[in-house]
Amino acid sequence: MEPTTFGQVAELVAGLGALGVLTATLNLFALRVVRIDEIPGCVQTRIRWWSAHNPAFLLASAAVTAAGLVMMAL
């Protein structure tokens, strides 16, 4: 088995960050399209939680993506 290189770790970090940005963006779109009063009560709590925390998640994902890209540039 070959050891993992720094470049491979950088690619993984950038990929995970990009996946997080994509997820947060799709979540933001879904939160704008869905009417909360039409959703079952058991899901409304999760929707409210994501509504409150999605900006922080998007920012953290963008930071992870940027860190991965910087690592790849090194």
Short mmCIF file of C-alpha atoms in Angstrom, two decimals:
data_model
loop_
_atom_site.label_atom_id
_atom_site.label_comp_id
_atom_site.label_asym_id
_atom_site.label_seq_id
_atom_site.Cartn_x
_atom_site.Cartn_y
_atom_site.Cartn_z
CA MET A 1 0.00 0.00 0.00
CA GLU A 2 1.34 3.41 -0.95
CA PRO A 3 1.34 6.27 1.56
CA THR A 4 -1.09 9.12 1.10
CA THR A 5 0.52 12.22 -0.35
CA PHE A 6 -0.08 15.83 0.65
CA GLY A 7 -1.66 16.47 -2.75
CA GLN A 8 -4.19 13.71 -2.24
CA VAL A 9 -5.16 15.12 1.15
CA ALA A 10 -5.51 18.58 -0.41
CA GLU A 11 -7.79 17.16 -3.13
CA LEU A 12 -9.91 15.43 -0.50
CA VAL A 13 -10.23 18.60 1.59
CA ALA A 14 -11.16 20.70 -1.45
CA GLY A 15 -13.65 18.07 -2.63
CA LEU A 16 -15.35 17.81 0.74
CA GLY A 17 -15.55 21.57 0.98
CA ALA A 18 -17.06 21.83 -2.49
CA LEU A 19 -19.58 19.13 -1.59
CA GLY A 20 -20.52 21.13 1.51
CA VAL A 21 -20.97 24.30 -0.56
CA LEU A 22 -23.17 22.41 -3.02
CA THR A 23 -25.24 20.94 -0.17
CA ALA A 24 -25.67 24.32 1.52
CA THR A 25 -26.65 25.96 -1.78
CA LEU A 26 -29.24 23.29 -2.55
CA ASN A 27 -30.50 23.54 1.02
CA LEU A 28 -30.86 27.31 0.67
CA PHE A 29 -32.86 26.81 -2.52
CA ALA A 30 -35.08 24.20 -0.84
CA LEU A 31 -35.68 26.42 2.17
CA ARG A 32 -36.92 29.21 -0.12
CA VAL A 33 -39.21 26.93 -2.16
CA VAL A 34 -40.84 24.90 0.63
CA ARG A 35 -43.69 26.36 2.64
CA ILE A 36 -43.16 25.38 6.26
CA ASP A 37 -46.88 25.20 7.04
CA GLU A 38 -47.28 22.39 4.45
CA ILE A 39 -44.59 20.21 6.05
CA PRO A 40 -45.37 17.62 8.75
CA GLY A 41 -44.66 18.80 12.28
CA CYS A 42 -41.90 16.23 12.85
CA VAL A 43 -39.83 17.81 10.07
CA GLN A 44 -40.51 21.48 10.87
CA THR A 45 -37.94 21.47 13.68
CA ARG A 46 -35.21 20.33 11.30
CA ILE A 47 -36.20 22.93 8.74
CA ARG A 48 -36.01 25.67 11.35
CA TRP A 49 -32.62 24.38 12.55
CA TRP A 50 -31.23 24.35 9.00
CA SER A 51 -32.68 27.81 8.36
CA ALA A 52 -30.77 29.12 11.36
CA HIS A 53 -27.50 27.27 10.71
CA ASN A 54 -27.24 27.15 6.91
CA PRO A 55 -25.28 30.45 6.56
CA ALA A 56 -22.63 29.24 9.02
CA PHE A 57 -22.46 25.87 7.26
CA LEU A 58 -22.05 27.59 3.89
CA LEU A 59 -19.29 29.83 5.24
CA ALA A 60 -17.45 26.92 6.87
CA SER A 61 -17.71 24.86 3.67
CA ALA A 62 -16.35 27.74 1.60
CA ALA A 63 -13.45 28.10 4.04
CA VAL A 64 -12.67 24.36 3.81
CA THR A 65 -12.78 24.58 0.01
CA ALA A 66 -10.44 27.55 0.02
CA ALA A 67 -8.07 25.78 2.41
CA GLY A 68 -8.01 22.75 0.13
CA LEU A 69 -7.28 24.89 -2.92
CA VAL A 70 -4.48 26.68 -1.08
CA MET A 71 -3.05 23.32 -0.05
CA MET A 72 -3.19 22.18 -3.67
CA ALA A 73 -1.34 25.31 -4.78
CA LEU A 74 1.49 24.57 -2.36
#
